[in-house]
XYZ file of N, CA, C and O in Angstrom:
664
model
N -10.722 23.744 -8.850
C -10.034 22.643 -8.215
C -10.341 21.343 -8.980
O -11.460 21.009 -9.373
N -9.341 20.742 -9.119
C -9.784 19.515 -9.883
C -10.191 18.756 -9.052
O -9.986 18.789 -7.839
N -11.016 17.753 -9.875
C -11.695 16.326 -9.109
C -11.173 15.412 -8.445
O -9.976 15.490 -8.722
N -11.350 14.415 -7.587
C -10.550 13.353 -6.997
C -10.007 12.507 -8.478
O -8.797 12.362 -8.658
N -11.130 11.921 -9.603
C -11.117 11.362 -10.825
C -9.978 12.143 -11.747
O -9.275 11.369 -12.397
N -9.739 13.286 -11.876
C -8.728 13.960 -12.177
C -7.489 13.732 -11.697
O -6.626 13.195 -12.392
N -7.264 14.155 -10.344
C -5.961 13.788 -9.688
C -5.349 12.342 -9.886
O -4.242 11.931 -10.231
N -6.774 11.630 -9.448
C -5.867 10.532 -9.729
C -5.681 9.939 -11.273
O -4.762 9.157 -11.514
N -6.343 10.240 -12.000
C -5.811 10.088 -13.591
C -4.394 10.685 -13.559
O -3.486 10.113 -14.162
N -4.124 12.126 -12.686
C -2.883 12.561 -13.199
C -1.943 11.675 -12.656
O -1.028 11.469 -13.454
N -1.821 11.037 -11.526
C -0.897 10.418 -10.909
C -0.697 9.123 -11.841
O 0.433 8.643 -11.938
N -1.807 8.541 -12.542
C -1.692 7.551 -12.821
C -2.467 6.415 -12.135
O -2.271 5.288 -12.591
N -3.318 6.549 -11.105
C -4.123 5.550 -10.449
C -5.260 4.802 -10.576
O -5.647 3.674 -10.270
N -5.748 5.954 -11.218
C -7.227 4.923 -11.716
C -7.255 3.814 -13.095
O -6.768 4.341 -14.094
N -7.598 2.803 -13.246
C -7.646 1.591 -13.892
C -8.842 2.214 -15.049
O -8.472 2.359 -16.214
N -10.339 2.582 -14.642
C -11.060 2.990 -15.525
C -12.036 3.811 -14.915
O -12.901 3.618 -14.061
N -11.601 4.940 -15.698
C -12.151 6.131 -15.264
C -13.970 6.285 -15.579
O -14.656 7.067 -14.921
N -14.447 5.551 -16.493
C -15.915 4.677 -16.679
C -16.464 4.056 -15.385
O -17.596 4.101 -14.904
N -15.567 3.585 -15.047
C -15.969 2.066 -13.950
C -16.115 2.802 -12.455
O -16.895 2.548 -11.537
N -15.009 3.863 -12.569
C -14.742 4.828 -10.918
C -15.934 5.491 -11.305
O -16.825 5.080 -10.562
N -16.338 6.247 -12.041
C -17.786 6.759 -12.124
C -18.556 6.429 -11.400
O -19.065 7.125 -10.521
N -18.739 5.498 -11.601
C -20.538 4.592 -10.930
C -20.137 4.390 -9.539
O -21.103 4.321 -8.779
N -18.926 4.269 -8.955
C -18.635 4.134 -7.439
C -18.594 5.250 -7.179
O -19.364 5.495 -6.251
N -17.892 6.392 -7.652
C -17.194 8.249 -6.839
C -18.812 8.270 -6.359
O -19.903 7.723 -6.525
N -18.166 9.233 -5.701
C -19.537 9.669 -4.840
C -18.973 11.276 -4.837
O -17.905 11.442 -4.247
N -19.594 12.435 -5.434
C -18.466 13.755 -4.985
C -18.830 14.128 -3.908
O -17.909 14.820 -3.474
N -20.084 14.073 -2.785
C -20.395 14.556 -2.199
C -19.503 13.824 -0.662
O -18.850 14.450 0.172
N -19.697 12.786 -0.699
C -18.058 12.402 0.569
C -16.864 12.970 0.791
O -16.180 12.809 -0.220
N -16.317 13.520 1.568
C -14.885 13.652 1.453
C -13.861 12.517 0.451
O -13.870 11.324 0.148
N -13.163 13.533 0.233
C -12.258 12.778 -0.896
C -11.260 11.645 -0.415
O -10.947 10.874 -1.322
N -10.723 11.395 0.762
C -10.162 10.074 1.398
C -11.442 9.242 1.382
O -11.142 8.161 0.875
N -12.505 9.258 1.652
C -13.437 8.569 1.995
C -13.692 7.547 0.327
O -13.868 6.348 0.116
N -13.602 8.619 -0.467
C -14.211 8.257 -1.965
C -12.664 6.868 -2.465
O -12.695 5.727 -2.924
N -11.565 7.781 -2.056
C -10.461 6.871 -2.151
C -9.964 5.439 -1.698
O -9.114 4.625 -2.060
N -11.014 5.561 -0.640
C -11.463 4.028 0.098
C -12.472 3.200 -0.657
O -12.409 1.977 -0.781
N -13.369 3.953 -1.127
C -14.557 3.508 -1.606
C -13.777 3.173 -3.724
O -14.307 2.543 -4.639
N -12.997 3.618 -3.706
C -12.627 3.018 -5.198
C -11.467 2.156 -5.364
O -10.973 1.715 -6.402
N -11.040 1.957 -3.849
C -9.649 0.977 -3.436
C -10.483 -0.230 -3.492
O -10.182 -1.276 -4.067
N -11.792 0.068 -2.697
C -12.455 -1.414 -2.418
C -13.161 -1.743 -3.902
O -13.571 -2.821 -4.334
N -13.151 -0.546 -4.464
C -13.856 -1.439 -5.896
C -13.104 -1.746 -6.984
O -13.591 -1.713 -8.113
N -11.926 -2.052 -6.769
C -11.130 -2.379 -7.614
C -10.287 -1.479 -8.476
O -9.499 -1.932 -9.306
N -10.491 -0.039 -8.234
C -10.524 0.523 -9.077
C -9.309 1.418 -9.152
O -9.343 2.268 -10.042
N -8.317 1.383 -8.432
C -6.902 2.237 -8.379
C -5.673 0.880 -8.845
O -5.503 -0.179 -8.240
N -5.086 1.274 -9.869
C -4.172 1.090 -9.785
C -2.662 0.491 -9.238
O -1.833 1.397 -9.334
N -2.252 -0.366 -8.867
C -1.530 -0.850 -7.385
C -2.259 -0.933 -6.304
O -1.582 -1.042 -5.282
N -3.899 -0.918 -6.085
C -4.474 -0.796 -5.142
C -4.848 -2.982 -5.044
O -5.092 -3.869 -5.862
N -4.656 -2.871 -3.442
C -5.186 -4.142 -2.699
C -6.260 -4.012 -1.730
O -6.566 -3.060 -1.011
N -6.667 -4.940 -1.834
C -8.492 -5.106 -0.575
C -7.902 -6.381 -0.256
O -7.446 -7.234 -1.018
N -7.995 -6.365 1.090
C -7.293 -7.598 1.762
C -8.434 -7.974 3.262
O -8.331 -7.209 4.221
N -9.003 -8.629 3.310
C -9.746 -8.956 4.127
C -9.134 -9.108 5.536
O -7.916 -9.279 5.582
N -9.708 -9.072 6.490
C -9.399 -9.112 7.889
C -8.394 -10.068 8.176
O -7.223 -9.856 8.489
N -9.129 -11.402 7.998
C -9.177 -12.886 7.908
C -7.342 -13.165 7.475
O -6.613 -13.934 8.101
N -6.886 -12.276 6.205
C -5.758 -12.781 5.645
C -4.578 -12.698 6.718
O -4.806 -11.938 7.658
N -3.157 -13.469 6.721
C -2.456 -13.490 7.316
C -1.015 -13.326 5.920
O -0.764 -13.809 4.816
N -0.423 -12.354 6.869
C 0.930 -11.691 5.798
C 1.558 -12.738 5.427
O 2.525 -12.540 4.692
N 1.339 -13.684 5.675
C 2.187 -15.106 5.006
C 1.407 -15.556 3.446
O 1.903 -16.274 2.577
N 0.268 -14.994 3.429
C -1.029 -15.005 2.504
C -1.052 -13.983 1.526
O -1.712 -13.962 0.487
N -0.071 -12.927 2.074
C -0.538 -11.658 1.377
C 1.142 -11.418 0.165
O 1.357 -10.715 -0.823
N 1.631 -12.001 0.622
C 2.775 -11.905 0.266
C 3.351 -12.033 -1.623
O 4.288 -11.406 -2.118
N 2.660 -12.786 -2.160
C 2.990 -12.793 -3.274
C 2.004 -11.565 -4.374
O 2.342 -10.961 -5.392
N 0.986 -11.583 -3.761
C 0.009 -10.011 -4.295
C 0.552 -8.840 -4.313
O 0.573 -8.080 -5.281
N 1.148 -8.593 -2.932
C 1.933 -7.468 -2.381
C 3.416 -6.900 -3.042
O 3.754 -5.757 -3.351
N 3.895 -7.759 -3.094
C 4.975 -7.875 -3.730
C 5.353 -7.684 -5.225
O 6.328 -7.213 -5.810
N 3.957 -8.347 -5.666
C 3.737 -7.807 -7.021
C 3.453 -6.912 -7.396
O 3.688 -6.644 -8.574
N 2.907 -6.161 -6.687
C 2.422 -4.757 -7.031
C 3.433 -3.405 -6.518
O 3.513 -2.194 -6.726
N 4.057 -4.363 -5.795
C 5.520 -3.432 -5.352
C 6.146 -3.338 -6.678
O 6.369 -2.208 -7.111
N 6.469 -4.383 -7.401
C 7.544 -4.671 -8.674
C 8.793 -4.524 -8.497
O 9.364 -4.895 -7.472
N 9.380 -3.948 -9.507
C 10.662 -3.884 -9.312
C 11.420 -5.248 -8.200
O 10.808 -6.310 -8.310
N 12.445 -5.279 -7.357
C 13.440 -6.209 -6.777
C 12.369 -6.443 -5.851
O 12.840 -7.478 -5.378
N 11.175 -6.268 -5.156
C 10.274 -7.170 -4.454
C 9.655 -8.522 -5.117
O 9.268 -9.543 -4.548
N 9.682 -8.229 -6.391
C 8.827 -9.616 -7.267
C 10.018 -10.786 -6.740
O 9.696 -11.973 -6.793
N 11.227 -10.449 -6.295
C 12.315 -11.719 -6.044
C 12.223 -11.714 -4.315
O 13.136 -12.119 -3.595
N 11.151 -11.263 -3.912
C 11.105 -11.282 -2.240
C 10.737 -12.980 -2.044
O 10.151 -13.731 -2.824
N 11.235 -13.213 -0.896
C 11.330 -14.848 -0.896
C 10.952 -15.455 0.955
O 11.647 -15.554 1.967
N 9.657 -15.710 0.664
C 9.457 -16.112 2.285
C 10.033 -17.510 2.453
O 9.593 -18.482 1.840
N 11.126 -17.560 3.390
C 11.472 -19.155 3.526
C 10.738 -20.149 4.600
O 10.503 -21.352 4.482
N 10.504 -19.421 5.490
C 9.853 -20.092 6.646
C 8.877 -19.178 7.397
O 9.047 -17.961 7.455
N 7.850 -19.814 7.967
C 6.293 -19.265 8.764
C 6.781 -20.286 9.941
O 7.239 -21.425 9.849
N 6.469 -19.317 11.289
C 6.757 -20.030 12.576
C 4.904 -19.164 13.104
O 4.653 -17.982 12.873
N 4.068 -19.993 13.688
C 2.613 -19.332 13.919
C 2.901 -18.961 15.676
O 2.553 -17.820 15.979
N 3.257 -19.472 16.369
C 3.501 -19.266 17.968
C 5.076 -18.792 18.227
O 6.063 -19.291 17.687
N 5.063 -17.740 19.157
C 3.529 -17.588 19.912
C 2.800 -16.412 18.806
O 1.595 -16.175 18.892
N 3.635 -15.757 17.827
C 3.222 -14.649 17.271
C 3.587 -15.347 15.861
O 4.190 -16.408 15.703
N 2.941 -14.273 14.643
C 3.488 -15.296 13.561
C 4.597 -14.253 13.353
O 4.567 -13.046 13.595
N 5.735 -15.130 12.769
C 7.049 -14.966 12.162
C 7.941 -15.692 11.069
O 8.317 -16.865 11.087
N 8.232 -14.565 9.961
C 8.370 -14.623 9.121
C 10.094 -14.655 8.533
O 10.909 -13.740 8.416
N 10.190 -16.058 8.259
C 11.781 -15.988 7.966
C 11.823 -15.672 6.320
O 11.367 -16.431 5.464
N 12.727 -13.876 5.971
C 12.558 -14.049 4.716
C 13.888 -13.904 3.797
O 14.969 -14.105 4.350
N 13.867 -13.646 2.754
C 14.764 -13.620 2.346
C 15.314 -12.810 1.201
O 15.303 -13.645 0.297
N 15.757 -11.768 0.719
C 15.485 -10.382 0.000
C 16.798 -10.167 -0.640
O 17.544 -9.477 0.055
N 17.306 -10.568 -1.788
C 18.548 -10.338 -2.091
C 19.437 -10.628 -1.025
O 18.698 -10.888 -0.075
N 20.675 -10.731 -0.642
C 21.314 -11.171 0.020
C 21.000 -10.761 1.412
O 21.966 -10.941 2.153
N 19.955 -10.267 2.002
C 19.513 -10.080 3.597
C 18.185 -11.417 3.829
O 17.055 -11.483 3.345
N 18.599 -11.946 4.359
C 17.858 -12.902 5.372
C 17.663 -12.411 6.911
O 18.658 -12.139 7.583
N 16.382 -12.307 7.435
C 15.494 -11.965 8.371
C 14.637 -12.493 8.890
O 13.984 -13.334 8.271
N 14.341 -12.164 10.253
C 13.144 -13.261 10.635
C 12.317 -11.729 11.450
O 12.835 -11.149 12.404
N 11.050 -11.328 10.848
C 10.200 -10.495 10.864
C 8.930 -11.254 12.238
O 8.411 -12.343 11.991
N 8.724 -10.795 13.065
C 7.545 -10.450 14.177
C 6.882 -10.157 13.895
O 6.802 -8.989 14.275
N 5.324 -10.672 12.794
C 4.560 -9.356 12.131
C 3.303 -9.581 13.166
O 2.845 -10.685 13.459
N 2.843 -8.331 13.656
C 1.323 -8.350 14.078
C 0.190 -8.402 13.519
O -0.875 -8.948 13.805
N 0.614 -7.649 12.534
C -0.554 -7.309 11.357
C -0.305 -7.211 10.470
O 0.846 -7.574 10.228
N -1.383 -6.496 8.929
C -0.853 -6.439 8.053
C -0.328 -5.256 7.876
O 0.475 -5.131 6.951
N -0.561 -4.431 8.479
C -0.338 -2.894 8.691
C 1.422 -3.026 8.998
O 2.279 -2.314 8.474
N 1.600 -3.874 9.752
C 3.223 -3.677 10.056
C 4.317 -4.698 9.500
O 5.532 -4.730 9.699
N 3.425 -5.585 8.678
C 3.977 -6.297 7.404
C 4.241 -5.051 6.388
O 5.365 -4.865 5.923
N 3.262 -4.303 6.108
C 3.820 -3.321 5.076
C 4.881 -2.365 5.015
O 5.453 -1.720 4.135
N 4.955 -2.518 6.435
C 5.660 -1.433 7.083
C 7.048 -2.013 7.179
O 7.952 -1.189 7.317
N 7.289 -2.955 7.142
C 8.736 -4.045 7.041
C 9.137 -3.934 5.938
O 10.316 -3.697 5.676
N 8.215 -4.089 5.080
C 8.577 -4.366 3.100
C 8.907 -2.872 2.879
O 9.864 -2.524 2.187
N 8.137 -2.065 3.449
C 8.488 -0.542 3.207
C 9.986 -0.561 3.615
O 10.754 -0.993 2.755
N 10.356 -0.280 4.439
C 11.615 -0.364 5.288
C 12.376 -1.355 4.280
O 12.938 -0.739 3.374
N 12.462 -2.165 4.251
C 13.211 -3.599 3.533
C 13.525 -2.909 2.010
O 14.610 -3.169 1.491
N 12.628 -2.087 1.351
C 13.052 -1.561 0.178
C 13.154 -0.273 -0.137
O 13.103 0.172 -1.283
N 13.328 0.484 1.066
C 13.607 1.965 0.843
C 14.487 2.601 -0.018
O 14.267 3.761 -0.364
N 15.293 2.092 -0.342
C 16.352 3.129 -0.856
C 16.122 2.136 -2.297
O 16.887 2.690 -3.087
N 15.495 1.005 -3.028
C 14.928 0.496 -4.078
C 14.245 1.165 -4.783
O 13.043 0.907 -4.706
N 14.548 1.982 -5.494
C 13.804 3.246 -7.386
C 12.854 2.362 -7.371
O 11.696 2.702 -7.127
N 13.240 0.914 -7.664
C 12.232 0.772 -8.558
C 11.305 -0.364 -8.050
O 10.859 -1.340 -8.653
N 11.175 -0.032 -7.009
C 9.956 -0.850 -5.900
C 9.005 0.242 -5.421
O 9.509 1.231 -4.888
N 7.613 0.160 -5.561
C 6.583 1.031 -5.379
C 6.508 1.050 -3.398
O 6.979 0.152 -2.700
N 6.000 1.954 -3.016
C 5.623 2.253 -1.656
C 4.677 1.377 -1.624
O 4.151 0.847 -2.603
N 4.297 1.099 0.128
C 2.844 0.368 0.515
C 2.379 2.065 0.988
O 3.103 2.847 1.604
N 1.004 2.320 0.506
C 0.225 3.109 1.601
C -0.451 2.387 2.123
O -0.743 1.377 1.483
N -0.954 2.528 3.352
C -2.178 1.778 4.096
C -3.125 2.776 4.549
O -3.058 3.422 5.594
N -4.003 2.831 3.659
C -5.115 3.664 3.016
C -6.315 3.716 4.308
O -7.006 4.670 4.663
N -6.268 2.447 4.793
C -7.424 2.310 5.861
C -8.103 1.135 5.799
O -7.665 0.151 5.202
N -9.457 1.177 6.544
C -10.449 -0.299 6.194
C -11.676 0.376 5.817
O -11.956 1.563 5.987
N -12.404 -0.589 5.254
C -13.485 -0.259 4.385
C -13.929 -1.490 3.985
O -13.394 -2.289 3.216
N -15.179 -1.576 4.710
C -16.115 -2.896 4.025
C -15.099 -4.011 4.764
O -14.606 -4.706 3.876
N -14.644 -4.397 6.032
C -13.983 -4.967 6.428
C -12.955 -5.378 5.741
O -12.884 -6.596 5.576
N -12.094 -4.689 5.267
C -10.924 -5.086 4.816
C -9.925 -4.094 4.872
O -10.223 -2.942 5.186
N -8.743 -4.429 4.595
C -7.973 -3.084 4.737
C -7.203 -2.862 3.330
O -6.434 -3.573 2.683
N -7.711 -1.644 3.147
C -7.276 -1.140 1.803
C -5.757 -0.520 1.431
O -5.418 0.571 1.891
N -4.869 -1.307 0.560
C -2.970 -0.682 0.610
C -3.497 -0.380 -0.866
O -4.465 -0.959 -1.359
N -2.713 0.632 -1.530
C -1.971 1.178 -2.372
C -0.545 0.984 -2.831
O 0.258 0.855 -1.906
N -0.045 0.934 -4.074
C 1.571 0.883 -3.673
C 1.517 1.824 -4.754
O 0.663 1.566 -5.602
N 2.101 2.683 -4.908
C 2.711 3.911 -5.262
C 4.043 4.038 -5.320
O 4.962 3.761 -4.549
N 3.948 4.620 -6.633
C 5.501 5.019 -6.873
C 6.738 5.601 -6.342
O 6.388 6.779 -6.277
N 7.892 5.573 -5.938
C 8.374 6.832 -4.978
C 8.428 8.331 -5.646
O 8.259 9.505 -5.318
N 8.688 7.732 -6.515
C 9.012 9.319 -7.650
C 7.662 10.399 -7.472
O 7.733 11.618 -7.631
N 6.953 9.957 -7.261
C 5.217 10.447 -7.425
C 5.084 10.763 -5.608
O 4.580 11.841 -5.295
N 5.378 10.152 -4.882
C 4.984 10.355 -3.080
C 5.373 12.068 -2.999
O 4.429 12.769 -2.636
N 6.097 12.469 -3.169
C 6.300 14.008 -2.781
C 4.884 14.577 -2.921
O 4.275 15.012 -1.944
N 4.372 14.562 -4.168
C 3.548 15.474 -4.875
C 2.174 14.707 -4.011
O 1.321 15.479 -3.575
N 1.996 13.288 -3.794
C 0.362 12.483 -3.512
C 0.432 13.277 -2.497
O -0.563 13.994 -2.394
N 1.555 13.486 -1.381
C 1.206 13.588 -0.004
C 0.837 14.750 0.480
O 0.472 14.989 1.631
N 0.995 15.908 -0.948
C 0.303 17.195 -0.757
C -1.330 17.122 -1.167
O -2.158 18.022 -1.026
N -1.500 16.015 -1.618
C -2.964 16.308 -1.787
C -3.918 15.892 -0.562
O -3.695 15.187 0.421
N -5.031 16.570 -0.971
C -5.865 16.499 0.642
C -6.553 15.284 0.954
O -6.895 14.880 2.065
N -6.725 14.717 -0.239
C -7.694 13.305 -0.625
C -6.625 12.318 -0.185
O -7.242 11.374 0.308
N -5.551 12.124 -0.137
C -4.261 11.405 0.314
C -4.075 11.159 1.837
O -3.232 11.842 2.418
N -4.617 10.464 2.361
C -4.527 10.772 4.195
C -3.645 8.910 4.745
O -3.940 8.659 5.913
N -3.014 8.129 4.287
C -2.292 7.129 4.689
C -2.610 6.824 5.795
O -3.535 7.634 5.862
N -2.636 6.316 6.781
C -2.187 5.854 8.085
C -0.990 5.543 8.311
O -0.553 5.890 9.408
N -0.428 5.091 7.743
C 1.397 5.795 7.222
C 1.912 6.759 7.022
O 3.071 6.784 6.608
N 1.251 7.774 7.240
C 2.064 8.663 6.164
C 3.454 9.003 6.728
O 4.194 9.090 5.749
N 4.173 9.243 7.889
C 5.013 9.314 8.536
C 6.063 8.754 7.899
O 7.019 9.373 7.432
N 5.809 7.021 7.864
C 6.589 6.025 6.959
C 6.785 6.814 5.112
O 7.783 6.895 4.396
N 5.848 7.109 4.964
C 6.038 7.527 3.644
C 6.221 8.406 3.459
O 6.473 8.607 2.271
N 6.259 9.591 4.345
C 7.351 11.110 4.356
C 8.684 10.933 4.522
O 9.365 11.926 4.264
N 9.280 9.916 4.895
C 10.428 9.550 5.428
C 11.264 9.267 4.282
O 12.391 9.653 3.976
N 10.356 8.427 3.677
C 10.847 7.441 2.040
C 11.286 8.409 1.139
O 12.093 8.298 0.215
N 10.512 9.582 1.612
C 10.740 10.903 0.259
C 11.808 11.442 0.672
O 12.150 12.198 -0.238
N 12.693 11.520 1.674
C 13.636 12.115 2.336
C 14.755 11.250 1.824
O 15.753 11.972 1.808
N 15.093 9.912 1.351
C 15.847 8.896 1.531
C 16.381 9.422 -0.082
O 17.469 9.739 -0.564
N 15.059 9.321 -0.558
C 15.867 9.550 -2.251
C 17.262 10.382 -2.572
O 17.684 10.457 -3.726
């Protein structure tokens, strides 16, 4: 069976396979290790986003790592009460988003660019070290991540869906 360090070399995720060394741990479960190299910088499209941040904050990071037609995602207006809400603006759809969290900010941008090739997925990997750890991943590649065992989303639902759309 190959390694977590393997798999994700094959997918394309790890940044430096030197650097994930000194963090992997093999003896953790392999989601666990995947948290533990999200928070160290060390995947690829991977974000560590602290508690504290608010999706009005997160927005130009996120987006970037989406690529493709998200890098032209365009927040026009932040309303904070009673909930925060987000007036945005996405190629010719303008919206005003209810976000609770960041978990369902991702989950909007997911949705907002589904049927987009060439905009990467959000996973929302989990928290770790108080923060919550996203991924953005390719769509072309989601079929194959979501068979692996080390792959556990808190999305994944959202991102079984995405693979259906193609």
């Amino acid at each position: 069976m190959a390694s977590l360090l393997d798999s994700l070399d094959r997918f394309r995720l790890l940044k430096d396979r030197e650097a994930a060394r000194e963090v992997f741990r093999p003896e953790e479960p392999p989601h666990i290790s995947l948290l533990r190299l999200a928070d160290a910088g060390q995947l690829s499209g991977g974000l560590t986003v602290s508690f504290g941040v608010r999706a009005d904050e997160l927005v130009g990071p996120l987006t970037l790592a989406m690529g493709g037609a998200a890098r032209r995602f365009k927040l026009v207006d932040v309303r904070e009460q009673p909930r925060l809400e987000l007036h945005i603006l996405a190629g010719d759809v303008s919206e005003r988003w209810e976000v609770e969290d960041l978990a369902s900010f991702a989950h909007n941008l997911n949705d907002l660019y589904r049927t987009a090739s060439d905009v990467r997925a959000i996973a929302v990997l989990g928290e770790w070290n108080d923060a919550l750890q996203l991924l953005c991943v390719e769509k072309a590649s989601l079929p194959r991540l979501l068979r692996e065992r080390f792959f556990l989303p808190q999305n994944r639902e959202v991102l079984e869906r995405l693979t259906k759309r193609r």
